[in-house]
mmCIF file of C-alpha atoms in Angstrom:
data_model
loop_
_atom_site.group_PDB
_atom_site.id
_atom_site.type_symbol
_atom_site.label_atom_id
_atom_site.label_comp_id
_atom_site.label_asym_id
_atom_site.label_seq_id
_atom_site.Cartn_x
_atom_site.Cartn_y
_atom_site.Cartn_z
ATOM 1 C CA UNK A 26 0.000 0.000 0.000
ATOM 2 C CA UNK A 27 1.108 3.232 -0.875
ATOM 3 C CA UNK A 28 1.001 5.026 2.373
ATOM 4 C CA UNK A 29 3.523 6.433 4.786
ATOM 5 C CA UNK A 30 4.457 4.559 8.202
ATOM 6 C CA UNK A 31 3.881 7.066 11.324
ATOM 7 C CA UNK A 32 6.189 7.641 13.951
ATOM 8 C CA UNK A 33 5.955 10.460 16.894
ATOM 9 C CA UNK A 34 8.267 10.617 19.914
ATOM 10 C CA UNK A 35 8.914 13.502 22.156
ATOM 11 C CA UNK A 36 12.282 14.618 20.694
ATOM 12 C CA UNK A 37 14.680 12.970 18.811
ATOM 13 C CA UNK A 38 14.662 9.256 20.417
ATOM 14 C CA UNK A 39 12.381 8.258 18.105
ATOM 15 C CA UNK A 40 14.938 7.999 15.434
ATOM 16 C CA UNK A 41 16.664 5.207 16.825
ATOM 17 C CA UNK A 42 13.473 3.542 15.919
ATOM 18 C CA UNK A 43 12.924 5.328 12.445
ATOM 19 C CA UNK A 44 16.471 4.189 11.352
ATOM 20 C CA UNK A 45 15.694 0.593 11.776
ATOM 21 C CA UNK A 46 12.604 0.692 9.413
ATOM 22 C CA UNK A 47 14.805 2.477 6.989
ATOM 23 C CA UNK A 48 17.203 -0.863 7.493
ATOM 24 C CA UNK A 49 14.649 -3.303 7.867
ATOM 25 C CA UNK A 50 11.729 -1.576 5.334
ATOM 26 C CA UNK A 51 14.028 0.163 2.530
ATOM 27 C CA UNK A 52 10.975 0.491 0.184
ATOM 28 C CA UNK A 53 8.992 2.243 2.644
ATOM 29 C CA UNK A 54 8.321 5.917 3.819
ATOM 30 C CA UNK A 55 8.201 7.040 7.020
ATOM 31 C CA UNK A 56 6.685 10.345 8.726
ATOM 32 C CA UNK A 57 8.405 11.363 11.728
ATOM 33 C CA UNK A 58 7.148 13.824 13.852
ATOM 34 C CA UNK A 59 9.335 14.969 17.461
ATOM 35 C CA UNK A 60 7.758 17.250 20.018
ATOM 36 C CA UNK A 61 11.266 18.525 21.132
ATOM 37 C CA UNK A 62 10.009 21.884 22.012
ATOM 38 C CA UNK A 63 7.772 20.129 24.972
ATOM 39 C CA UNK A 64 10.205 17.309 25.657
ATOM 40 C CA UNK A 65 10.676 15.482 27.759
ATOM 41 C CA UNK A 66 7.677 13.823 28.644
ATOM 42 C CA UNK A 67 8.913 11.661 31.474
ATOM 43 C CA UNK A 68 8.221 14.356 34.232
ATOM 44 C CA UNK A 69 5.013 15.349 32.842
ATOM 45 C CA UNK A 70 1.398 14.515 34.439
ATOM 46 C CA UNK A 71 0.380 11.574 32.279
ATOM 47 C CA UNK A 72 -2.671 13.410 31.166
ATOM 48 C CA UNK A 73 -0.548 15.809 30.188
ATOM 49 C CA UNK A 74 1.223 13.221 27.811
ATOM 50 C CA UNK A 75 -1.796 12.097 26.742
ATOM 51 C CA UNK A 76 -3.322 15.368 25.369
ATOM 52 C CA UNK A 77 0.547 15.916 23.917
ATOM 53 C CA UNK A 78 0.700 12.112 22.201
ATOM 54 C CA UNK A 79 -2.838 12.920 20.696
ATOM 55 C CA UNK A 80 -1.818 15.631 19.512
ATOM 56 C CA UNK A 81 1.016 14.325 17.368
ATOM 57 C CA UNK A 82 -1.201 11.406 16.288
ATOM 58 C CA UNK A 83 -4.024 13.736 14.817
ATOM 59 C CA UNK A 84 -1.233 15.162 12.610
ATOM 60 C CA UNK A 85 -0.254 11.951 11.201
ATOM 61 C CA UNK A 86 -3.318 11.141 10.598
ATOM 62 C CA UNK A 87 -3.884 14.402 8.400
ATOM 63 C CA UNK A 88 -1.138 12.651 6.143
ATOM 64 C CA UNK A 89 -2.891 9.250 5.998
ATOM 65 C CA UNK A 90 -0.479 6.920 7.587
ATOM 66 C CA UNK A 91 -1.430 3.161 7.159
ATOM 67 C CA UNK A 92 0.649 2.337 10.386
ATOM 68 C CA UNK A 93 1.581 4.323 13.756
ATOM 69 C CA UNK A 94 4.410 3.248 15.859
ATOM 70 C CA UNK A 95 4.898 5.183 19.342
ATOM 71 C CA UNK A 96 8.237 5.585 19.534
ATOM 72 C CA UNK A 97 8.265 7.106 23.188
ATOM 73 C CA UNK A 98 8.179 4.531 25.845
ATOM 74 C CA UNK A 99 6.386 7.397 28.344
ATOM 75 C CA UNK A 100 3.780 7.893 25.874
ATOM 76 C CA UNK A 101 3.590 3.787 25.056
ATOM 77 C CA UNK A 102 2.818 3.642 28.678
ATOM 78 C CA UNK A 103 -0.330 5.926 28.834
ATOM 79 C CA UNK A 104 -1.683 6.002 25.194
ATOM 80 C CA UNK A 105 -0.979 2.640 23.764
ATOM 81 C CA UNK A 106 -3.878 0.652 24.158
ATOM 82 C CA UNK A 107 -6.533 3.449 23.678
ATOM 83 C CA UNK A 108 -4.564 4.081 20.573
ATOM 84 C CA UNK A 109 -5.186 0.278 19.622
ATOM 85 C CA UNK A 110 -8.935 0.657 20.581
ATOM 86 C CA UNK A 111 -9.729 3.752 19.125
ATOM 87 C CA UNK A 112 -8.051 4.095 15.517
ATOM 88 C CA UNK A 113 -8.686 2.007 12.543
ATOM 89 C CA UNK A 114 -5.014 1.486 11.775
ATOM 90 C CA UNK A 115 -2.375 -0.730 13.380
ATOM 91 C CA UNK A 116 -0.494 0.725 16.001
ATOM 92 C CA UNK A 117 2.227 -0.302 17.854
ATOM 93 C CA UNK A 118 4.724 0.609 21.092
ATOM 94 C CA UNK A 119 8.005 0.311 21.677
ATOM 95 C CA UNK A 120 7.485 -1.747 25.513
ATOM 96 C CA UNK A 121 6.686 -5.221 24.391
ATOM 97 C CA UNK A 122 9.542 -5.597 21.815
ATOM 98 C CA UNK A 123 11.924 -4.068 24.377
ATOM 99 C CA UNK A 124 10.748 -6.741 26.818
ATOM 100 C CA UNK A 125 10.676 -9.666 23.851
ATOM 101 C CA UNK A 126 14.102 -8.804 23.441
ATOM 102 C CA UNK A 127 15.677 -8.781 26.987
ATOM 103 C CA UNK A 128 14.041 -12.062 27.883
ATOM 104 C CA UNK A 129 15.735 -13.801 24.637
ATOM 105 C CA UNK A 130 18.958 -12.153 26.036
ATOM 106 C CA UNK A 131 18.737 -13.329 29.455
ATOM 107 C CA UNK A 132 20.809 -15.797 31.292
ATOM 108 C CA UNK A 133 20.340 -14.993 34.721
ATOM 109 C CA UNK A 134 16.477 -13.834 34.140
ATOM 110 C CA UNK A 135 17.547 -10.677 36.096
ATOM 111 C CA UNK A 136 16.674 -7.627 33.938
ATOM 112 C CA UNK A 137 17.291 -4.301 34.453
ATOM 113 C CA UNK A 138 15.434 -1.127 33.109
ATOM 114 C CA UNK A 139 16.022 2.465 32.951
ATOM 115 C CA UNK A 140 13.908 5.458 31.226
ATOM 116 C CA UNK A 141 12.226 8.365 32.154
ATOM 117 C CA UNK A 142 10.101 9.180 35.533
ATOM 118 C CA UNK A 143 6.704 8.366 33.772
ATOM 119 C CA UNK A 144 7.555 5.032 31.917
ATOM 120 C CA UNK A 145 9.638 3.634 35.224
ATOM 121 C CA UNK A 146 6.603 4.606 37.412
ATOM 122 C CA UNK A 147 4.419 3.636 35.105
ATOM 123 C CA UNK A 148 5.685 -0.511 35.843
ATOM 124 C CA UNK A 149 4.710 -0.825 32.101
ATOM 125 C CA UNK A 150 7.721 -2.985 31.312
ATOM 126 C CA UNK A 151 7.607 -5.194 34.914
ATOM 127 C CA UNK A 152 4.574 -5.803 33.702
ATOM 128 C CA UNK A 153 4.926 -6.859 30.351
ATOM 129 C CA UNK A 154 8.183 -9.168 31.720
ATOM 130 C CA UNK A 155 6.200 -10.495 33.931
ATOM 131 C CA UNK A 156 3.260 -11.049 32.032
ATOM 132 C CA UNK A 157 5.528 -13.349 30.029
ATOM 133 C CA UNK A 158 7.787 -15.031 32.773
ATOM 134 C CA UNK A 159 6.575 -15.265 35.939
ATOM 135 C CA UNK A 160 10.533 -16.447 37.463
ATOM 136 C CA UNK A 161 12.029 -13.243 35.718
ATOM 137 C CA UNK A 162 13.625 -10.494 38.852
ATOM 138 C CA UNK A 163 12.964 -7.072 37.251
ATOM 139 C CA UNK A 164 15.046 -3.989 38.765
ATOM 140 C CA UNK A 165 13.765 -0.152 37.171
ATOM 141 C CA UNK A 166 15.951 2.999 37.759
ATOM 142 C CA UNK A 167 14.403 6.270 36.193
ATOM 143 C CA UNK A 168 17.315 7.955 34.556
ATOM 144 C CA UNK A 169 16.025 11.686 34.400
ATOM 145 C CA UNK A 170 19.116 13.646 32.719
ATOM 146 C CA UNK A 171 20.024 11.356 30.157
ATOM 147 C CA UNK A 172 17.178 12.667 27.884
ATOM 148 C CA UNK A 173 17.974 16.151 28.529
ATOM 149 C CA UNK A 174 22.060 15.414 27.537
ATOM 150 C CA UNK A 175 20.723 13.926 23.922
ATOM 151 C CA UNK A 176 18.321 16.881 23.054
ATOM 152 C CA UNK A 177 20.907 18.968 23.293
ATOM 153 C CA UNK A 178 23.093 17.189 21.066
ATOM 154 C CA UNK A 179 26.230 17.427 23.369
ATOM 155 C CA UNK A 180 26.386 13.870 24.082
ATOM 156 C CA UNK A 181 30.166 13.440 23.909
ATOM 157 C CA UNK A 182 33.190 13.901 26.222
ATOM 158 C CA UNK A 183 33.793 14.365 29.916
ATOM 159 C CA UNK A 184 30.892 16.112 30.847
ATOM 160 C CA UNK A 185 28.682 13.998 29.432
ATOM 161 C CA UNK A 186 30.130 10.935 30.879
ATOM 162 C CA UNK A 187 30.313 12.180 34.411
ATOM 163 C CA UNK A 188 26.299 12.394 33.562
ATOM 164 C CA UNK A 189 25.661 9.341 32.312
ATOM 165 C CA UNK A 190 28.318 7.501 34.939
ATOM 166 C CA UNK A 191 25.838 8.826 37.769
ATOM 167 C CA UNK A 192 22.713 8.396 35.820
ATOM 168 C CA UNK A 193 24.109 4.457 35.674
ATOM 169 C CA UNK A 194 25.258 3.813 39.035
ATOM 170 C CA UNK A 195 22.113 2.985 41.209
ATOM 171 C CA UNK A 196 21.360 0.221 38.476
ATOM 172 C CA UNK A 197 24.436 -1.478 38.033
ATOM 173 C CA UNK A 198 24.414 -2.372 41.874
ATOM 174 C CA UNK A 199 22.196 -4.965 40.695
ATOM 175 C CA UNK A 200 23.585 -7.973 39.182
ATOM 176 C CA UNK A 201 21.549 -7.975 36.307
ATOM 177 C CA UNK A 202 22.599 -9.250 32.845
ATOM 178 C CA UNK A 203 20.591 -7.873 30.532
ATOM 179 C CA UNK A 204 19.776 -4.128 30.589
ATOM 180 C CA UNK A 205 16.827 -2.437 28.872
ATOM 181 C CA UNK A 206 17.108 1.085 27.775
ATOM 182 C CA UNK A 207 13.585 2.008 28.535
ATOM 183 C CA UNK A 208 13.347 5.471 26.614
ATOM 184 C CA UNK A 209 14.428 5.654 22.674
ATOM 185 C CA UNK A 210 16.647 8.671 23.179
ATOM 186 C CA UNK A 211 19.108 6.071 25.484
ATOM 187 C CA UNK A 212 20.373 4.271 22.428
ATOM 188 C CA UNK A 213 22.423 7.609 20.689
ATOM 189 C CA UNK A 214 24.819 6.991 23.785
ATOM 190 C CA UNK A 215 24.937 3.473 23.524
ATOM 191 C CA UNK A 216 28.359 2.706 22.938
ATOM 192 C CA UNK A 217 28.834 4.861 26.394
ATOM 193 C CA UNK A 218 26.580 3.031 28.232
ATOM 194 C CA UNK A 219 27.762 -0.410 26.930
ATOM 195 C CA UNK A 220 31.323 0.760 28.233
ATOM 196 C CA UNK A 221 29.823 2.200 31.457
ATOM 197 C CA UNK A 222 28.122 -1.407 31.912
ATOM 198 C CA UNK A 223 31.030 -3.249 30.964
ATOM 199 C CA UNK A 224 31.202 -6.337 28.363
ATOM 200 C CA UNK A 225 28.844 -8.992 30.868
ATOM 201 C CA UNK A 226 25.524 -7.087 30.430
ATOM 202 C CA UNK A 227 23.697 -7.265 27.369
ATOM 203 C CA UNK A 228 22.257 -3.944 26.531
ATOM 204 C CA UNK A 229 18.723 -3.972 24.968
ATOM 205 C CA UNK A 230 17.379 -1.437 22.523
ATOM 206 C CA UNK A 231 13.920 -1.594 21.126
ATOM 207 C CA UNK A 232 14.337 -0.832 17.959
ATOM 208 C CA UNK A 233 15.533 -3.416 16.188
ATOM 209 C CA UNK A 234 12.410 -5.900 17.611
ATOM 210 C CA UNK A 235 10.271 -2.888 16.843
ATOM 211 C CA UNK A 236 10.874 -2.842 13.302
ATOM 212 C CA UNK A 237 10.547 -6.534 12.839
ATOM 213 C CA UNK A 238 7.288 -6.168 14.505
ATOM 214 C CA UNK A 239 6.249 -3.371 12.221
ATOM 215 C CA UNK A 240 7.080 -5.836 9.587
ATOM 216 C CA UNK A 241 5.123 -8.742 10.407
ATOM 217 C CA UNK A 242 1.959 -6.383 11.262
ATOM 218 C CA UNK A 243 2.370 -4.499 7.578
ATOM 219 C CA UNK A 244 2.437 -8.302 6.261
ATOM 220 C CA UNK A 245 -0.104 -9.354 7.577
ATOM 221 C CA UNK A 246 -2.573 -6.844 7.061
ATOM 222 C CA UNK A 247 -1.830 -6.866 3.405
ATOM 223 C CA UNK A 248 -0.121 -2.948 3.889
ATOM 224 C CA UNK A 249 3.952 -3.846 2.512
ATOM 225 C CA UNK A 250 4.421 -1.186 -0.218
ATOM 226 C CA UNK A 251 5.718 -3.801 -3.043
ATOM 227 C CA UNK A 252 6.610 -1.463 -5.948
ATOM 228 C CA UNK A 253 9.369 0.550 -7.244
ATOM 229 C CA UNK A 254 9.360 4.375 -6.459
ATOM 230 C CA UNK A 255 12.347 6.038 -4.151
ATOM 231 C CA UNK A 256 10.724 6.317 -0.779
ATOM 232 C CA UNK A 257 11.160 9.943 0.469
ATOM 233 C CA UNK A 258 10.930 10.495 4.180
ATOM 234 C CA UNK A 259 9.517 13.729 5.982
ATOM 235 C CA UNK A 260 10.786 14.356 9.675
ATOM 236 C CA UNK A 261 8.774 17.220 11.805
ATOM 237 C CA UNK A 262 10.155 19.037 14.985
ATOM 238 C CA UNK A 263 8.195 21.161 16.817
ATOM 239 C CA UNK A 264 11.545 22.857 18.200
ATOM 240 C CA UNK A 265 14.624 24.079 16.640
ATOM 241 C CA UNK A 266 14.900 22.248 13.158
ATOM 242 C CA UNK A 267 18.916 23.000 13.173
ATOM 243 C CA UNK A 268 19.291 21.029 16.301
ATOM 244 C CA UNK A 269 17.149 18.481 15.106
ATOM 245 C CA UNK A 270 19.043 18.002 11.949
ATOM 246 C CA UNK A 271 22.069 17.600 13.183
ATOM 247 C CA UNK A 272 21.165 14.637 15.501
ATOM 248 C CA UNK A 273 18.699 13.034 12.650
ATOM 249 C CA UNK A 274 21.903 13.680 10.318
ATOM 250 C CA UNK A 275 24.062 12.280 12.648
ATOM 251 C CA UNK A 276 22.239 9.438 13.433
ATOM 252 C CA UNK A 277 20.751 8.163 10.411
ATOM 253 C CA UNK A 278 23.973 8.501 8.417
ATOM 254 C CA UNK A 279 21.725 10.941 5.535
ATOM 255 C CA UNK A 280 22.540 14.399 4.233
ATOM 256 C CA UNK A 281 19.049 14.708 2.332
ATOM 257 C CA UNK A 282 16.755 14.862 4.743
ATOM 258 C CA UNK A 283 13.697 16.721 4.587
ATOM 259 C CA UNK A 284 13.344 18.915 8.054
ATOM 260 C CA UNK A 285 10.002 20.605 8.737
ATOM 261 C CA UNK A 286 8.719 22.587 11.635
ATOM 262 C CA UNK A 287 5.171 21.961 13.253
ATOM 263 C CA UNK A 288 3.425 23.911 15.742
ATOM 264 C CA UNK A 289 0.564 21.497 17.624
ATOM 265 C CA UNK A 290 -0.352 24.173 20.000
ATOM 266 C CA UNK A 291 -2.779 25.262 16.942
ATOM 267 C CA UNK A 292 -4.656 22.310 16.282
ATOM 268 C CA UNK A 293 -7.531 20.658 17.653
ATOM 269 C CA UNK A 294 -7.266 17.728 19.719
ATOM 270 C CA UNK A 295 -9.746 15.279 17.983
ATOM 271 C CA UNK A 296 -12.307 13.455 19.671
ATOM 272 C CA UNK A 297 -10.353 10.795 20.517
ATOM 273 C CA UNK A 298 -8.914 12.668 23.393
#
């Protein structure tokens, strides 16, 4: 089908996500959209996030997107399954692959997770681990300035070690051996924290499950794009688009991409809200 694949996230996380369709999906288009002028969500009242996620959904939908994918683990948390209930298109989070993945990874079944306030307080991903294996020990450690240090795009050197050294400490007290990074903003300082953690813990992103998940649901509701045109790819940022296009640059290894700035403090809120 020849429609775009949604994805919204409160900043520039998302991507992490977005550049695994782009692997895993090369024929199809994606429509990003990052709130990074009201990120991050973690801290915020969840109907706060709600009103915010709608918001960013109601503008996909304006483009006719055949599939959403929520690629903010706060806003997974609170608007997931009323997404599922209440629009006619297949959504999906970024939680359950995060948790599929960890528990292949697993030796000791003793995960860890960090992410934002919201999605640790939330329990969303002890309960999806749980839900699955009953035996598996689940430690959560909110990790509040790690999301701040990627929006800002100065992720690198001392500074930013010191801050994600202390953001890391209270978890790896734990002896877990797999380690889920709860918030899709975590993986741009992967190869930090995968130092920090040292060689014995897997670290878990959800992106990679995410995108095979995207895959199966396209296939099976008859929605892969099978023909020949070059996909082009639109990313919005409700913030500054220069900072925005450096990290998206950066990160998804692309010196074409198409940058746009939205303002969703002027539209409606649909009904679904």
């Amino acid at each position: 089908m020849n429609k775009p694949i949604g994805v919204i996230d409160s900043g520039v996380g998302g991507l992490t996500v977005a550049s695994e369709l782009i692997r895993q999906l090369p024929k199809e288009e994606i429509i990003y959209i990052g709130d990074t002028s009201r990120c991050p969500y973690g801290p915020r009242h969840e109907e706060e996030v709600r009103k915010y996620t709608w918001e960013m959904i109601d503008y996909l939908l304006l483009h006719e997107i055949k599939l959403l994918v929520i690629a903010c683990n706060t806003a997974t948390a609170v608007v997931l399954e009323e997404a599922k209930e209440k629009l006619s298109i297949p959504v999906i989070g970024v939680i359950h692959p995060g948790a599929i993945a960890a528990l292949k990874s697993t030796r000791k079944n003793h995960i860890g997770v960090i992410g934002t306030e919201g999605t640790i307080s939330s329990g969303a991903y002890y309960q999806e681990l749980t839900s699955i294996n009953n035996d598996v020990k689940v430690v959560s450690v909110a990790c509040p300035t790690l999301v701040p240090l990627v929006e800002s795009g100065g992720f690198t050197g001392n500074h930013a070690t010191e801050i994600i050294e202390h953001a890391l400490k209270p978890i790896l007290e734990y002896d877990i051996d797999s380690l889920i990074l709860g918030c899709t903003h975590y993986p741009l300082i992967l190869a930090k924290i995968q130092e920090i953690a040292g060689p014995d813990i897997n670290i878990i992103c959800s992106g990679d499950e995410t995108a095979r998940e995207v895959s199966a649901l396209l296939y099976h509701n008859k929605l892969l794009y099978f023909g020949t045109r070059i996909p082009i790819h639109l990313f919005y940022t409700t913030g500054f688009p220069e900072t925005f296009e450096k990290v998206a640059s950066d990160w998804l290894d692309r010196d074409d991409l198409i940058v746009k700035v939205t303002d969703l403090n002027k539209l409606e809120v649909s009904e679904w809200y």
